[in-house]
Amino acid sequence: MNKKIIVTGGCGYIGSHTVIELIKNNFQVVIFDDLSNSSQDTIGRIESITGVRPVFEQVDLKDVNHTSQVILKHKNAFGVIHFAAHKAVGESVQKPLDYYQNNLYSLLNTLKAQHENGIQNFIFSSSATVYGNPKSLPITENNQTQRPFSPYGNTKKMAEEILEDFSKAYTDFSAISLRYFNPIGAHESGEIGELPNGIPNNLMPYITQTAAGIREKLMVFGNDYDTTDGTPIRDYIHVVDLAKAHVKALFRLIENKQEQALETFNLGTGNGFSVMEVIESFERVSGIKLNYEIVGRRPGDVPQLFAATDLAHHKLGWKAELGLDEMIDSAWRWEQKYRATTTAK
Ligand code: UD1
């Protein structure tokens, strides 16, 4: 059995897919989750996919004492992969303090407790939102970061700054921050996938829920951008590719290949697709005509974001392998399978 890894937010969307890849690579996984935006059922689903049931600790990482106690129990862990965070952009604008409190306290408490227990390796779930509206494309890791448009985005930027200071202060601490572009899709089994609470904010779950008849129609937020068809362009990445990148980052830490105490990598495919191209791909893959309407722009949306992927390729030995149709096909299969087994709306 390989090393023990603590995965905070391991019952969530990206966390659960990463747990599967870690188990496939023989890591011993301990999930920390408060189940505030996820379900404990995910653990059984991970077990049915991998044949291994990860250890589960229900812990609210905002609670400094409980976090310390639980990390102490697992002080033989090699490192932490930290996914646990609130992630709804719109909600974060309405409730900024909740977002700062939840996302930053959980980070601070985890760092403090792991440091006290001699766990020196950390992988952070960051976002391309830290680039704001970039001046040049594709976006390299050297692009200047900007104040993100939302408190959610700002917690990611602040967290990276905290990690930078922390890694400077403690030379035995090593961290990798992974800046995700737009993760979509689901595991090929159709057992796990994205399950937003209530009305989805993001494009892909909105599309699949509309096709499933749960939402009446998709609102396309603006077709007057300076792009090929006027709708915004994003770098969509399959969640399973993204999960694999975490395993690669972990091996970089294990093999001690880091060139700096805190390293940052973009995780995207390098290809941009417009909202209309995503809709067309969905219609082709599913054979369903999607009900949609072009409406006004959504505040805070930028015209184009896509990643330069060379750094992750060269230093992590990782490259996204799955294309847009595969992402959409897996998301649609997950939606149908999930709806067939539940009455959730
Ligand atoms: C947002 C966040 C990002 C976060 C990501 C995943 C910002 C600026 N972006 O990315 O940090 O990591 O979500 O949670 O904070 N769209 C529609 N109709 C919809 C929904 C979306 O037309 O109902 C369009 C949007 O205008 C956008 C594209 O689809 O052009 C993608 O939107 P979305 O899936 O919400 O992701 P981002 O806003 O790119």
CSV table of C-alpha atoms and ligand atoms in Angstrom, one decimal:
chain,number,residue,atom,x,y,z
A,1,MET,CA,0.0,0.0,0.0
A,2,ASN,CA,1.2,3.4,-1.0
A,3,LYS,CA,1.2,6.6,1.1
A,4,LYS,CA,-1.7,8.0,3.0
A,5,ILE,CA,-3.3,11.1,1.6
A,6,ILE,CA,-5.9,13.3,3.3
A,7,VAL,CA,-8.5,14.6,0.7
A,8,THR,CA,-10.6,17.5,2.1
A,9,GLY,CA,-13.9,17.8,0.2
A,10,GLY,CA,-13.4,14.3,-1.1
A,11,CYS,CA,-17.1,13.7,-1.4
A,12,GLY,CA,-17.5,16.6,-3.7
A,13,TYR,CA,-17.4,16.8,-7.5
A,14,ILE,CA,-13.7,17.1,-8.3
A,15,GLY,CA,-12.6,15.6,-5.0
A,16,SER,CA,-14.5,12.3,-5.5
A,17,HIS,CA,-13.1,11.8,-9.0
A,18,THR,CA,-9.6,12.5,-7.6
A,19,VAL,CA,-10.1,9.9,-4.8
A,20,ILE,CA,-10.8,7.3,-7.5
A,21,GLU,CA,-7.6,8.1,-9.3
A,22,LEU,CA,-5.6,8.0,-6.0
A,23,ILE,CA,-7.1,4.6,-5.1
A,24,LYS,CA,-6.3,3.3,-8.6
A,25,ASN,CA,-2.7,4.4,-7.9
A,26,ASN,CA,-2.7,2.5,-4.6
A,27,PHE,CA,-2.8,5.5,-2.3
A,28,GLN,CA,-4.5,5.1,1.0
A,29,VAL,CA,-7.2,7.8,1.0
A,30,VAL,CA,-8.8,9.5,4.0
A,31,ILE,CA,-11.7,11.8,3.1
A,32,PHE,CA,-12.5,14.8,5.3
A,33,ASP,CA,-15.9,16.3,4.4
A,34,ASP,CA,-18.6,18.2,6.2
A,35,LEU,CA,-21.2,17.0,3.7
A,36,SER,CA,-22.5,20.6,3.4
A,37,ASN,CA,-22.7,20.3,-0.3
A,38,SER,CA,-22.1,16.6,-0.9
A,39,SER,CA,-23.5,13.2,0.1
A,40,GLN,CA,-22.0,10.4,2.1
A,41,ASP,CA,-23.4,8.1,-0.6
A,42,THR,CA,-20.5,9.1,-2.7
A,43,ILE,CA,-18.3,6.8,-0.5
A,44,GLY,CA,-20.3,3.8,-1.5
A,45,ARG,CA,-20.1,4.8,-5.1
A,46,ILE,CA,-16.3,5.2,-4.9
A,47,GLU,CA,-16.2,1.7,-3.4
A,48,SER,CA,-18.3,0.2,-6.1
A,49,ILE,CA,-16.0,1.7,-8.8
A,50,THR,CA,-12.7,0.9,-7.2
A,51,GLY,CA,-13.4,-2.0,-4.8
A,52,VAL,CA,-11.9,0.0,-2.0
A,53,ARG,CA,-13.8,2.0,0.6
A,54,PRO,CA,-11.9,5.2,1.6
A,55,VAL,CA,-11.8,6.1,5.3
A,56,PHE,CA,-14.2,8.9,6.0
A,57,GLU,CA,-14.1,11.6,8.7
A,58,GLN,CA,-16.9,14.0,9.0
A,59,VAL,CA,-15.3,17.3,9.9
A,60,ASP,CA,-16.1,20.9,9.6
A,61,LEU,CA,-12.7,22.5,8.9
A,62,LYS,CA,-13.9,25.8,10.2
A,63,ASP,CA,-13.7,24.2,13.6
A,64,VAL,CA,-10.0,24.6,14.5
A,65,ASN,CA,-10.1,22.1,17.5
A,66,HIS,CA,-11.9,19.3,15.7
A,67,THR,CA,-9.6,19.8,12.6
A,68,SER,CA,-6.5,19.4,14.8
A,69,GLN,CA,-7.9,16.3,16.5
A,70,VAL,CA,-8.7,14.6,13.2
A,71,ILE,CA,-5.4,15.5,11.6
A,72,LEU,CA,-3.6,14.2,14.7
A,73,LYS,CA,-5.3,10.8,14.1
A,74,HIS,CA,-3.8,10.8,10.6
A,75,LYS,CA,-0.5,12.3,11.3
A,76,ASN,CA,1.3,9.6,9.3
A,77,ALA,CA,-0.2,11.0,6.1
A,78,PHE,CA,2.1,12.2,3.4
A,79,GLY,CA,0.1,15.2,2.4
A,80,VAL,CA,-3.2,16.9,2.0
A,81,ILE,CA,-5.2,17.6,-1.2
A,82,HIS,CA,-7.5,20.5,-0.3
A,83,PHE,CA,-10.7,20.7,-2.2
A,84,ALA,CA,-13.1,21.7,0.6
A,85,ALA,CA,-14.6,25.1,-0.3
A,86,HIS,CA,-17.8,26.8,-1.2
A,87,LYS,CA,-17.9,27.5,-4.9
A,88,ALA,CA,-21.0,29.2,-6.1
A,89,VAL,CA,-19.9,32.5,-7.7
A,90,GLY,CA,-23.3,34.3,-7.5
A,91,GLU,CA,-23.9,33.2,-3.9
A,92,SER,CA,-20.5,34.5,-2.9
A,93,VAL,CA,-21.5,37.9,-4.1
A,94,GLN,CA,-24.6,37.8,-1.9
A,95,LYS,CA,-22.8,36.3,1.1
A,96,PRO,CA,-19.2,37.4,1.0
A,97,LEU,CA,-18.5,36.8,4.7
A,98,ASP,CA,-19.7,33.2,4.5
A,99,TYR,CA,-17.3,32.6,1.6
A,100,TYR,CA,-14.3,34.3,3.3
A,101,GLN,CA,-15.1,32.6,6.5
A,102,ASN,CA,-15.6,29.1,5.1
A,103,ASN,CA,-12.9,29.0,2.4
A,104,LEU,CA,-10.2,30.8,4.3
A,105,TYR,CA,-10.7,29.4,7.8
A,106,SER,CA,-10.8,25.9,6.4
A,107,LEU,CA,-7.5,26.5,4.7
A,108,LEU,CA,-5.9,28.2,7.7
A,109,ASN,CA,-7.0,25.5,10.1
A,110,THR,CA,-5.9,22.7,7.8
A,111,LEU,CA,-2.5,24.3,7.3
A,112,LYS,CA,-2.0,24.9,11.0
A,113,ALA,CA,-3.0,21.4,12.0
A,114,GLN,CA,-1.0,19.6,9.4
A,115,HIS,CA,2.1,21.8,10.1
A,116,GLU,CA,1.8,20.9,13.8
A,117,ASN,CA,1.7,17.2,12.9
A,118,GLY,CA,4.6,17.3,10.5
A,119,ILE,CA,2.6,16.8,7.3
A,120,GLN,CA,4.5,18.9,4.9
A,121,ASN,CA,2.9,18.5,1.5
A,122,PHE,CA,-0.1,20.3,0.2
A,123,ILE,CA,-2.0,20.5,-3.1
A,124,PHE,CA,-4.5,23.3,-3.6
A,125,SER,CA,-7.6,23.5,-5.7
A,126,SER,CA,-7.3,26.9,-7.4
A,127,SER,CA,-9.0,28.4,-10.3
A,128,ALA,CA,-8.4,30.3,-13.5
A,129,THR,CA,-10.6,33.0,-12.0
A,130,VAL,CA,-7.3,34.4,-10.4
A,131,TYR,CA,-6.4,35.7,-13.9
A,132,GLY,CA,-9.5,38.0,-14.0
A,133,ASN,CA,-9.8,39.3,-17.6
A,134,PRO,CA,-6.4,38.3,-19.0
A,135,LYS,CA,-4.6,40.7,-21.3
A,136,SER,CA,-3.1,37.9,-23.5
A,137,LEU,CA,-4.1,34.4,-24.5
A,138,PRO,CA,-3.4,31.6,-24.0
A,139,ILE,CA,-2.9,32.3,-20.4
A,140,THR,CA,0.4,31.2,-19.0
A,141,GLU,CA,1.1,30.8,-15.3
A,142,ASN,CA,3.2,34.0,-15.6
A,143,ASN,CA,0.2,36.1,-16.6
A,144,GLN,CA,-0.4,38.7,-13.9
A,145,THR,CA,-3.2,37.6,-11.5
A,146,GLN,CA,-5.9,40.2,-11.0
A,147,ARG,CA,-8.6,40.9,-8.3
A,148,PRO,CA,-11.2,38.3,-9.3
A,149,PHE,CA,-14.8,39.5,-9.9
A,150,SER,CA,-16.3,37.6,-7.0
A,151,PRO,CA,-15.6,36.9,-3.4
A,152,TYR,CA,-15.4,33.2,-4.3
A,153,GLY,CA,-12.7,34.0,-6.8
A,154,ASN,CA,-11.0,36.2,-4.3
A,155,THR,CA,-10.8,33.4,-1.8
A,156,LYS,CA,-8.8,31.4,-4.4
A,157,LYS,CA,-6.4,34.3,-5.0
A,158,MET,CA,-6.0,35.0,-1.2
A,159,ALA,CA,-5.4,31.3,-0.6
A,160,GLU,CA,-2.6,31.3,-3.1
A,161,GLU,CA,-1.1,34.3,-1.3
A,162,ILE,CA,-1.4,32.6,2.0
A,163,LEU,CA,0.3,29.5,0.6
A,164,GLU,CA,3.1,31.6,-0.8
A,165,ASP,CA,3.8,33.2,2.6
A,166,PHE,CA,3.5,29.9,4.4
A,167,SER,CA,5.9,28.2,2.1
A,168,LYS,CA,8.4,31.0,2.5
A,169,ALA,CA,8.2,30.8,6.3
A,170,TYR,CA,8.6,27.1,6.6
A,171,THR,CA,11.2,25.7,4.2
A,172,ASP,CA,10.1,22.1,4.8
A,173,PHE,CA,6.6,22.8,3.5
A,174,SER,CA,5.9,22.1,-0.2
A,175,ALA,CA,2.8,23.1,-2.0
A,176,ILE,CA,1.3,22.9,-5.5
A,177,SER,CA,-1.5,25.1,-6.6
A,178,LEU,CA,-3.6,23.8,-9.5
A,179,ARG,CA,-5.5,26.5,-11.4
A,180,TYR,CA,-8.5,24.8,-13.0
A,181,PHE,CA,-10.1,26.1,-16.1
A,182,ASN,CA,-13.7,24.8,-16.6
A,183,PRO,CA,-14.1,21.3,-15.3
A,184,ILE,CA,-17.1,19.4,-16.7
A,185,GLY,CA,-18.0,15.8,-17.3
A,186,ALA,CA,-18.3,12.8,-15.1
A,187,HIS,CA,-16.8,9.3,-14.4
A,188,GLU,CA,-17.4,6.8,-17.2
A,189,SER,CA,-19.4,4.6,-14.8
A,190,GLY,CA,-22.1,7.2,-14.5
A,191,GLU,CA,-21.9,6.6,-10.7
A,192,ILE,CA,-20.4,10.0,-9.8
A,193,GLY,CA,-20.6,13.4,-11.3
A,194,GLU,CA,-21.5,17.0,-10.7
A,195,LEU,CA,-24.5,17.5,-8.4
A,196,PRO,CA,-25.1,21.2,-7.8
A,197,ASN,CA,-27.3,22.3,-5.0
A,198,GLY,CA,-30.5,23.8,-6.4
A,199,ILE,CA,-30.4,25.8,-9.6
A,200,PRO,CA,-27.0,25.4,-11.3
A,201,ASN,CA,-24.8,28.4,-11.9
A,202,ASN,CA,-22.5,26.7,-14.4
A,203,LEU,CA,-23.2,26.0,-18.0
A,204,MET,CA,-22.8,22.2,-18.2
A,205,PRO,CA,-25.2,21.1,-15.4
A,206,TYR,CA,-27.6,23.8,-16.6
A,207,ILE,CA,-27.6,22.2,-20.1
A,208,THR,CA,-28.1,18.6,-18.8
A,209,GLN,CA,-30.8,19.6,-16.4
A,210,THR,CA,-32.6,21.5,-19.2
A,211,ALA,CA,-32.4,18.4,-21.4
A,212,ALA,CA,-33.6,16.3,-18.5
A,213,GLY,CA,-36.7,18.5,-18.2
A,214,ILE,CA,-35.8,19.9,-14.8
A,215,ARG,CA,-35.1,23.4,-16.1
A,216,GLU,CA,-37.3,25.0,-18.7
A,217,LYS,CA,-34.6,26.5,-20.9
A,218,LEU,CA,-31.0,27.5,-20.9
A,219,MET,CA,-30.3,31.3,-20.8
A,220,VAL,CA,-27.2,32.0,-23.0
A,221,PHE,CA,-25.7,35.0,-21.3
A,222,GLY,CA,-24.8,37.3,-24.2
A,223,ASN,CA,-23.9,36.8,-27.9
A,224,ASP,CA,-22.3,40.2,-28.5
A,225,TYR,CA,-18.8,39.4,-27.3
A,226,ASP,CA,-15.8,39.9,-29.5
A,227,THR,CA,-15.5,36.1,-30.3
A,228,THR,CA,-16.1,34.0,-33.4
A,229,ASP,CA,-19.9,33.6,-32.8
A,230,GLY,CA,-20.3,36.3,-30.1
A,231,THR,CA,-20.6,33.9,-27.1
A,232,PRO,CA,-17.8,33.6,-24.5
A,233,ILE,CA,-15.0,31.1,-25.0
A,234,ARG,CA,-13.8,28.8,-22.2
A,235,ASP,CA,-11.4,26.0,-21.8
A,236,TYR,CA,-13.5,23.0,-20.7
A,237,ILE,CA,-11.6,20.1,-19.2
A,238,HIS,CA,-12.8,16.6,-18.4
A,239,VAL,CA,-13.0,16.1,-14.6
A,240,VAL,CA,-11.3,12.7,-15.0
A,241,ASP,CA,-8.3,14.4,-16.7
A,242,LEU,CA,-8.3,17.0,-14.0
A,243,ALA,CA,-8.3,14.3,-11.3
A,244,LYS,CA,-5.3,12.5,-13.0
A,245,ALA,CA,-3.4,15.8,-12.8
A,246,HIS,CA,-3.7,15.7,-9.0
A,247,VAL,CA,-2.0,12.3,-8.9
A,248,LYS,CA,0.8,13.6,-11.1
A,249,ALA,CA,1.2,16.6,-8.8
A,250,LEU,CA,1.4,14.3,-5.9
A,251,PHE,CA,4.1,12.2,-7.5
A,252,ARG,CA,6.1,15.4,-8.1
A,253,LEU,CA,6.0,16.1,-4.4
A,254,ILE,CA,6.8,12.5,-3.5
A,255,GLU,CA,9.8,12.4,-5.9
A,256,ASN,CA,10.9,15.8,-4.5
A,257,LYS,CA,11.1,17.3,-8.0
A,258,GLN,CA,9.9,20.7,-6.9
A,259,GLU,CA,11.9,23.7,-8.1
A,260,GLN,CA,10.1,26.1,-5.7
A,261,ALA,CA,8.3,25.6,-2.4
A,262,LEU,CA,5.1,26.7,-4.0
A,263,GLU,CA,4.5,25.8,-7.7
A,264,THR,CA,1.5,26.7,-9.8
A,265,PHE,CA,0.1,25.0,-12.8
A,266,ASN,CA,-2.7,25.6,-15.2
A,267,LEU,CA,-5.0,22.7,-15.8
A,268,GLY,CA,-6.9,23.0,-19.0
A,269,THR,CA,-6.8,21.5,-22.5
A,270,GLY,CA,-5.5,24.6,-24.2
A,271,ASN,CA,-8.6,24.6,-26.5
A,272,GLY,CA,-11.3,27.2,-26.3
A,273,PHE,CA,-15.0,26.5,-27.1
A,274,SER,CA,-17.8,29.0,-27.2
A,275,VAL,CA,-21.1,28.6,-25.4
A,276,MET,CA,-22.8,27.9,-28.8
A,277,GLU,CA,-20.2,25.3,-29.7
A,278,VAL,CA,-20.9,23.5,-26.3
A,279,ILE,CA,-24.6,23.6,-27.1
A,280,GLU,CA,-24.0,22.2,-30.6
A,281,SER,CA,-21.8,19.4,-29.2
A,282,PHE,CA,-24.5,18.6,-26.7
A,283,GLU,CA,-27.2,18.4,-29.3
A,284,ARG,CA,-25.0,16.2,-31.5
A,285,VAL,CA,-23.9,13.8,-28.7
A,286,SER,CA,-27.3,13.5,-27.1
A,287,GLY,CA,-29.5,13.7,-30.1
A,288,ILE,CA,-31.7,16.2,-28.2
A,289,LYS,CA,-32.7,19.7,-29.3
A,290,LEU,CA,-31.9,22.0,-26.4
A,291,ASN,CA,-34.3,24.7,-25.5
A,292,TYR,CA,-32.3,27.9,-25.1
A,293,GLU,CA,-32.6,31.7,-25.4
A,294,ILE,CA,-30.0,34.4,-25.9
A,295,VAL,CA,-30.3,36.9,-23.0
A,296,GLY,CA,-28.1,39.7,-21.7
A,297,ARG,CA,-24.6,39.3,-20.5
A,298,ARG,CA,-24.0,38.0,-17.0
A,299,PRO,CA,-22.0,40.5,-14.9
A,300,GLY,CA,-18.4,39.4,-14.3
A,301,ASP,CA,-18.1,37.1,-17.3
A,302,VAL,CA,-15.0,37.6,-19.4
A,303,PRO,CA,-15.0,37.1,-23.2
A,304,GLN,CA,-12.2,34.4,-23.5
A,305,LEU,CA,-10.2,32.2,-21.2
A,306,PHE,CA,-8.0,29.3,-22.3
A,307,ALA,CA,-4.9,27.9,-20.9
A,308,ALA,CA,-1.3,27.5,-21.9
A,309,THR,CA,-0.7,23.9,-21.0
A,310,ASP,CA,3.1,23.6,-21.5
A,311,LEU,CA,4.2,23.9,-17.9
A,312,ALA,CA,1.9,21.1,-16.7
A,313,HIS,CA,3.0,19.0,-19.6
A,314,HIS,CA,6.7,19.4,-19.0
A,315,LYS,CA,6.9,19.5,-15.2
A,316,LEU,CA,4.0,17.2,-14.3
A,317,GLY,CA,4.1,14.9,-17.3
A,318,TRP,CA,0.4,15.5,-17.7
A,319,LYS,CA,-1.8,16.4,-20.7
A,320,ALA,CA,-5.6,16.3,-21.0
A,321,GLU,CA,-6.6,13.4,-23.2
A,322,LEU,CA,-10.4,13.6,-23.5
A,323,GLY,CA,-12.2,15.9,-25.9
A,324,LEU,CA,-15.4,18.1,-25.6
A,325,ASP,CA,-17.7,15.4,-27.0
A,326,GLU,CA,-16.5,12.9,-24.4
A,327,MET,CA,-16.9,15.4,-21.6
A,328,ILE,CA,-20.5,16.2,-22.7
A,329,ASP,CA,-21.4,12.5,-23.3
A,330,SER,CA,-20.2,11.6,-19.8
A,331,ALA,CA,-22.1,14.5,-18.2
A,332,TRP,CA,-25.3,13.6,-20.0
A,333,ARG,CA,-25.0,9.9,-19.1
A,334,TRP,CA,-24.5,10.9,-15.4
A,335,GLU,CA,-27.5,13.2,-15.4
A,336,GLN,CA,-29.7,10.5,-16.9
A,337,LYS,CA,-28.4,7.7,-14.6
A,338,TYR,CA,-28.7,10.0,-11.6
A,339,ARG,CA,-32.3,11.1,-12.5
A,340,ALA,CA,-33.3,7.5,-13.0
A,341,THR,CA,-32.4,6.6,-9.4
A,342,THR,CA,-33.5,9.6,-7.5
A,343,THR,CA,-36.4,12.1,-7.3
A,344,ALA,CA,-34.0,15.0,-6.5
A,345,LYS,CA,-34.6,18.3,-8.3
B,1,UD1,C1,-17.0,30.0,-13.1
B,1,UD1,C2,-16.1,30.7,-12.3
B,1,UD1,C3,-14.8,29.9,-12.0
B,1,UD1,C4,-15.2,28.5,-11.5
B,1,UD1,C5,-16.1,27.9,-12.5
B,1,UD1,C6,-16.6,26.5,-12.0
B,1,UD1,C7,-15.6,33.2,-12.3
B,1,UD1,C8,-15.3,34.3,-13.2
B,1,UD1,N1,-15.7,32.0,-12.9
B,1,UD1,O1,-16.4,29.9,-14.4
B,1,UD1,O2,-14.0,30.5,-11.1
B,1,UD1,O3,-14.1,27.8,-11.3
B,1,UD1,O4,-17.3,28.7,-12.6
B,1,UD1,O5,-17.4,26.6,-10.9
B,1,UD1,O6,-15.7,33.3,-11.2
B,1,UD1,N2,-23.3,30.4,-19.3
B,1,UD1,C9,-24.5,30.6,-19.9
B,1,UD1,N3,-25.7,30.2,-19.3
B,1,UD1,C10,-25.7,29.6,-18.1
B,1,UD1,C11,-24.4,29.4,-17.4
B,1,UD1,C12,-23.3,29.8,-18.1
B,1,UD1,O7,-24.6,31.2,-21.0
B,1,UD1,O8,-26.8,29.3,-17.5
B,1,UD1,C13,-22.1,30.8,-20.0
B,1,UD1,C14,-21.3,31.8,-19.2
B,1,UD1,O9,-21.7,33.1,-19.6
B,1,UD1,C15,-19.9,31.5,-19.6
B,1,UD1,C16,-19.9,30.0,-19.9
B,1,UD1,O10,-21.3,29.7,-20.0
B,1,UD1,O11,-19.6,32.2,-20.8
B,1,UD1,C17,-19.3,29.2,-18.8
B,1,UD1,O12,-19.9,29.6,-17.6
B,1,UD1,P1,-19.7,28.8,-16.2
B,1,UD1,O13,-19.9,27.3,-16.4
B,1,UD1,O14,-20.6,29.4,-15.2
B,1,UD1,O15,-18.2,29.0,-15.9
B,1,UD1,P2,-17.3,30.3,-15.7
B,1,UD1,O16,-18.1,31.5,-15.4
B,1,UD1,O17,-16.4,30.3,-16.9
